[in-house]
PDB file of C-alpha atoms in Angstrom:
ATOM      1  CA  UNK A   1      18.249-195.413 -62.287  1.00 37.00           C
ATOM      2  CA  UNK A   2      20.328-197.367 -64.982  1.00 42.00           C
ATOM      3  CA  UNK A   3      19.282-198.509 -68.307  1.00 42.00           C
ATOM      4  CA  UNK A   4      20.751-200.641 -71.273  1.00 42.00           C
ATOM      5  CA  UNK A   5      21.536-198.284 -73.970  1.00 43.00           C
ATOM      6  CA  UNK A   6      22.536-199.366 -77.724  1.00 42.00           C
ATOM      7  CA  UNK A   7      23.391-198.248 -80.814  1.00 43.00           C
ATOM      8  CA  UNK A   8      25.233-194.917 -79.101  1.00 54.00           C
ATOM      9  CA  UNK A   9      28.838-193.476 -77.844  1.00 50.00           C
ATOM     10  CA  UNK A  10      30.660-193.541 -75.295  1.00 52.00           C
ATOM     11  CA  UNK A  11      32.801-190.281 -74.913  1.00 50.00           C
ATOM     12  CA  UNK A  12      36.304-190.669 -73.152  1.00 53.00           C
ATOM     13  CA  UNK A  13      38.364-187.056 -73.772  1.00 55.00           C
ATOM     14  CA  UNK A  14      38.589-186.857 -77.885  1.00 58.00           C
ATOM     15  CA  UNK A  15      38.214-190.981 -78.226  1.00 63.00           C
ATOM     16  CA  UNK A  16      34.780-192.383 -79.330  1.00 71.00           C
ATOM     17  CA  UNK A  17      34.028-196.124 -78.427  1.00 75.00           C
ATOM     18  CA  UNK A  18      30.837-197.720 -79.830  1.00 80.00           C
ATOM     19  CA  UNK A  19      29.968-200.418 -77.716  1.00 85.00           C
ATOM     20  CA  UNK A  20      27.182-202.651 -78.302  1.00 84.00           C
ATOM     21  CA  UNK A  21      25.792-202.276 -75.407  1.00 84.00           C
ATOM     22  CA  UNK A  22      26.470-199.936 -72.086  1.00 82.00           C
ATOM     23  CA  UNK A  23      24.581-199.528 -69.090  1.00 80.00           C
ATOM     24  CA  UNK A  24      24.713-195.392 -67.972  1.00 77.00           C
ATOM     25  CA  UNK A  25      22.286-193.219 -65.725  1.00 73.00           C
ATOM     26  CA  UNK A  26      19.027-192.530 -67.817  1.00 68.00           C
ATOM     27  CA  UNK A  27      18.168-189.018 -68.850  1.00 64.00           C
ATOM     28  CA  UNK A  28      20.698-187.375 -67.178  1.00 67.00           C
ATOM     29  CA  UNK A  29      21.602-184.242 -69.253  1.00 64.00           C
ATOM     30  CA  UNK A  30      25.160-183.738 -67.189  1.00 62.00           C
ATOM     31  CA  UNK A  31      26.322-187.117 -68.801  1.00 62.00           C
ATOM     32  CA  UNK A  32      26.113-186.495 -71.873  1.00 65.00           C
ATOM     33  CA  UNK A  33      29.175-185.183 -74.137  1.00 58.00           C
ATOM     34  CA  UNK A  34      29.930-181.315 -74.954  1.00 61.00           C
ATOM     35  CA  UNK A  35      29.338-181.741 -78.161  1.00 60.00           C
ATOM     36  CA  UNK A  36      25.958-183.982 -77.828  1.00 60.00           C
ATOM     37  CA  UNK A  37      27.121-187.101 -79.628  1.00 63.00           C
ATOM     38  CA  UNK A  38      27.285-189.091 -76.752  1.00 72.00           C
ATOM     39  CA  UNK A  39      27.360-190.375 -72.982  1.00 75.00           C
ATOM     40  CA  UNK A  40      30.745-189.564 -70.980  1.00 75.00           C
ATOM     41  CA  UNK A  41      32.907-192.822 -70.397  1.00 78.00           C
ATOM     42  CA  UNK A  42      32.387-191.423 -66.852  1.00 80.00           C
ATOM     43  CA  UNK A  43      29.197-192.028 -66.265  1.00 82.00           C
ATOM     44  CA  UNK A  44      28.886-195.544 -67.954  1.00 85.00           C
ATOM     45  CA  UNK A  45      28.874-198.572 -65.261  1.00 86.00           C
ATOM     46  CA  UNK A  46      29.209-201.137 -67.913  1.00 90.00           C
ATOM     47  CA  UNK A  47      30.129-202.257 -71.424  1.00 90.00           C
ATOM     48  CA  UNK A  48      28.856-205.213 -73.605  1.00 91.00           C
ATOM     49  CA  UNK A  49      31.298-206.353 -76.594  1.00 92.00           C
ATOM     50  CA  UNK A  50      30.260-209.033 -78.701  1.00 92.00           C
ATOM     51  CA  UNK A  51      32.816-210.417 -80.732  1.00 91.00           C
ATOM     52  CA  UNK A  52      32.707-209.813 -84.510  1.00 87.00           C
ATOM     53  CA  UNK A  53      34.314-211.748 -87.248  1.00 86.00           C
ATOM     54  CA  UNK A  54      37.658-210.893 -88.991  1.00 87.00           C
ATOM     55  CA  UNK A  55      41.149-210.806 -88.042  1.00 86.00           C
ATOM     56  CA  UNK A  56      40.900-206.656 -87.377  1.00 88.00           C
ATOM     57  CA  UNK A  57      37.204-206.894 -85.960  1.00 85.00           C
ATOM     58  CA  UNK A  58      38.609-209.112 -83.218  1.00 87.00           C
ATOM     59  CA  UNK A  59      41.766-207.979 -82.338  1.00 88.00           C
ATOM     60  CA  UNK A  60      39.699-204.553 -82.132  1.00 87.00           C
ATOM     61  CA  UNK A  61      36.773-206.130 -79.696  1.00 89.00           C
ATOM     62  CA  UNK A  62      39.620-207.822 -77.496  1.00 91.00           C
ATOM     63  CA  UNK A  63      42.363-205.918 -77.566  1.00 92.00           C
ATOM     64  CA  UNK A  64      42.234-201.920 -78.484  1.00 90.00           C
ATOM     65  CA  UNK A  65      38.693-201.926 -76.724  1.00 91.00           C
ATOM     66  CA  UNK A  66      39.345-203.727 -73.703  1.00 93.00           C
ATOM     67  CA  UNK A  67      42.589-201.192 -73.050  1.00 93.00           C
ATOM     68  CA  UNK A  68      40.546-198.083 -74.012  1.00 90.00           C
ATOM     69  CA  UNK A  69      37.100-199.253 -71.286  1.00 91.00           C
ATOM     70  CA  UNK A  70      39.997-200.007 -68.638  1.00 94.00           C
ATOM     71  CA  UNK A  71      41.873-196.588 -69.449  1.00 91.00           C
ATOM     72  CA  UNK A  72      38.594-194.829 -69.268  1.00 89.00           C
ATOM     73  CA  UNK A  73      37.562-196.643 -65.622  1.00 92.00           C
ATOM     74  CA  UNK A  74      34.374-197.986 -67.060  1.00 92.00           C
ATOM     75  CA  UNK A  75      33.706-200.208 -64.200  1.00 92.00           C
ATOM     76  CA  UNK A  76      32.267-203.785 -65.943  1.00 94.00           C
ATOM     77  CA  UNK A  77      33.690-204.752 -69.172  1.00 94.00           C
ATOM     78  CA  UNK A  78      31.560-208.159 -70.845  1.00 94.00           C
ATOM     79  CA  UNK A  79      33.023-209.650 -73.985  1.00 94.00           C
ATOM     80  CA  UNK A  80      31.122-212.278 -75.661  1.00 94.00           C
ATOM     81  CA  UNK A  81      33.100-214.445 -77.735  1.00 93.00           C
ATOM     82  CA  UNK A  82      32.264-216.954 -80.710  1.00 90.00           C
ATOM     83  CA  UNK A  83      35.724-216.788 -81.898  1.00 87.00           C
ATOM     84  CA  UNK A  84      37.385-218.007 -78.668  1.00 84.00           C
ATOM     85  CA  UNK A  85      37.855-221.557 -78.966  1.00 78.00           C
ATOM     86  CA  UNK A  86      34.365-222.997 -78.704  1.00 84.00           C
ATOM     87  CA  UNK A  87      32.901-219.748 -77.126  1.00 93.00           C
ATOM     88  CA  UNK A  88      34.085-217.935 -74.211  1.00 95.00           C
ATOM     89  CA  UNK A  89      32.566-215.103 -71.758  1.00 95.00           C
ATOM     90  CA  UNK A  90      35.426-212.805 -70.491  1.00 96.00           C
ATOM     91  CA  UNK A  91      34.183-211.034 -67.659  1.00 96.00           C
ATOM     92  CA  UNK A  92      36.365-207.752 -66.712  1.00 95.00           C
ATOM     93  CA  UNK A  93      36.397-205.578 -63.166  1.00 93.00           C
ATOM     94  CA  UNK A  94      38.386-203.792 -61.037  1.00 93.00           C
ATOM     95  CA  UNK A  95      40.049-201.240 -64.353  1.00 95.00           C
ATOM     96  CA  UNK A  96      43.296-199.963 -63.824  1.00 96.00           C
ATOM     97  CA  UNK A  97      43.072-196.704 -65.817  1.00 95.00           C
ATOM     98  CA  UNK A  98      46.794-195.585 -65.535  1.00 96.00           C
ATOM     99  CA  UNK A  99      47.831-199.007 -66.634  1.00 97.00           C
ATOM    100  CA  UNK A 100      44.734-199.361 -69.196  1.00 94.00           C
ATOM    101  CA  UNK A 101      44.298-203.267 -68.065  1.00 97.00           C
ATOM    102  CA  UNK A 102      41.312-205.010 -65.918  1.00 96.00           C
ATOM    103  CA  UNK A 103      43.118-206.353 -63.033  1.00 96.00           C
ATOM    104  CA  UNK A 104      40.208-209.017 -62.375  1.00 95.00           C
ATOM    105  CA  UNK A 105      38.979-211.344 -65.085  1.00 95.00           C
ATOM    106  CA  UNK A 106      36.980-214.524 -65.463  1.00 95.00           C
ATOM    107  CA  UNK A 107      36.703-216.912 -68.084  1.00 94.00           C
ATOM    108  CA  UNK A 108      33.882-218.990 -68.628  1.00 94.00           C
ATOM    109  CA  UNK A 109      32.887-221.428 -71.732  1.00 95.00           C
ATOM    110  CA  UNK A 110      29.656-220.889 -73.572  1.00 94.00           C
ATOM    111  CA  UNK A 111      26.882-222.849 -71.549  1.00 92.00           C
ATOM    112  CA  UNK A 112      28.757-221.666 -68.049  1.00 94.00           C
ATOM    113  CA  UNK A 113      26.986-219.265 -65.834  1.00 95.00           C
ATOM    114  CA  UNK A 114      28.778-216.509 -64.549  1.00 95.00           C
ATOM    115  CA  UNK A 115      27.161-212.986 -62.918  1.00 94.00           C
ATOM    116  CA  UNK A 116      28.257-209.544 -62.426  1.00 91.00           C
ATOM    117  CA  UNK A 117      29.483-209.224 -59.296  1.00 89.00           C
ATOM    118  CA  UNK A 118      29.094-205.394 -59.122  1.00 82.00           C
ATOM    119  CA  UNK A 119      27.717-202.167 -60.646  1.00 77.00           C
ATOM    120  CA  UNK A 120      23.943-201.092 -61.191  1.00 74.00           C
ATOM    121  CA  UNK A 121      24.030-204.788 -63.397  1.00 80.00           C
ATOM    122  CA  UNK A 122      25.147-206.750 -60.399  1.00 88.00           C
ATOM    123  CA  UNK A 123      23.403-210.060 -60.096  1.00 92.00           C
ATOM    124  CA  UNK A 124      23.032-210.089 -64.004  1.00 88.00           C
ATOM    125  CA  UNK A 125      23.748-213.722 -64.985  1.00 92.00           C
ATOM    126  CA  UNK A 126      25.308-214.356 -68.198  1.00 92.00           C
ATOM    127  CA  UNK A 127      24.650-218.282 -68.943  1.00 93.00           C
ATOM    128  CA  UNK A 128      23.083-220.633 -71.865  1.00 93.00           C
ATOM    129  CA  UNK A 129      19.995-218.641 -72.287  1.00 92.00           C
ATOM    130  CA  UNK A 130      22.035-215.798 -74.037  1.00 90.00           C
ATOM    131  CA  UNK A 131      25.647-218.032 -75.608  1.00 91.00           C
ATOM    132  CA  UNK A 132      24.017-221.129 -76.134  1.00 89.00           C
ATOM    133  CA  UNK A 133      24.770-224.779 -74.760  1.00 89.00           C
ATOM    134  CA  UNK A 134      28.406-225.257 -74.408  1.00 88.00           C
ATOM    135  CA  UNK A 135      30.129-226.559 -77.644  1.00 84.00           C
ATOM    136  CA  UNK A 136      32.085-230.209 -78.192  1.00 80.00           C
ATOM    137  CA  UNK A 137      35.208-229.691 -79.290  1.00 76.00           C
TER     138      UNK A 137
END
């Protein structure tokens, strides 16, 4: 059985990624890093990134952490986005570890409805009741 988990790691060899929110088996001690501080990148099925403000906090949510979830093969990668025009929902799957990319992505504006179409979270519908109506430009 899966859970939500925030406000923990995620361990991928010697990097440490701090999502904001991951889905990973629940009290499973196997998962969890050598050192304790964490839950293998392994064993997470999906990450949540919501977008925070500042040139370096974004280029950090969409860029260095979107390559480091793909290089780790963390299967579902959700970034919520204020800062993306009026609002976007990037929705990543299929990782390509050895190329650190997400070779399947959808884009939806705030107020669009789109699901996970995979993972322990599949079905999960990400629509107005968590970004809001869509925004006039």
């Amino acid at each position: 059985m899966c859970r939500p988990v925030g406000d923990a790691h995620t361990i991928d060899g010697r990097k440490v990624l701090i999502p904001d929110v991951f889905v990973a088996p629940r009290d499973t001690p196997e998962h969890v890093s050598e050192d304790g501080i964490g839950i293998k990148a392994s064993a997470v099925a999906m990450v949540v990134e919501v977008v925070s403000p500042g040139r370096d906090n974004v280029s950090r949510d969409r860029v260095r952490k979107r390559r480091a979830y793909a290089r780790a093969g963390i299967p579902v990668h959700l970034l919520i986005d204020d800062h993306d025009e009026l609002g976007m929902v990037t929705l990543l799957t299929a990782p390509n570890p050895d190329q650190a990319v997400y070779d399947d992505e959808v884009r939806v504006p705030y107020g669009t409805t789109v699901t996970v179409p995979e993972g322990p979270a599949k079905g999960f519908t990400i629509g107005e009741e968590i970004t809001g109506p869509g925004r006039a430009p």
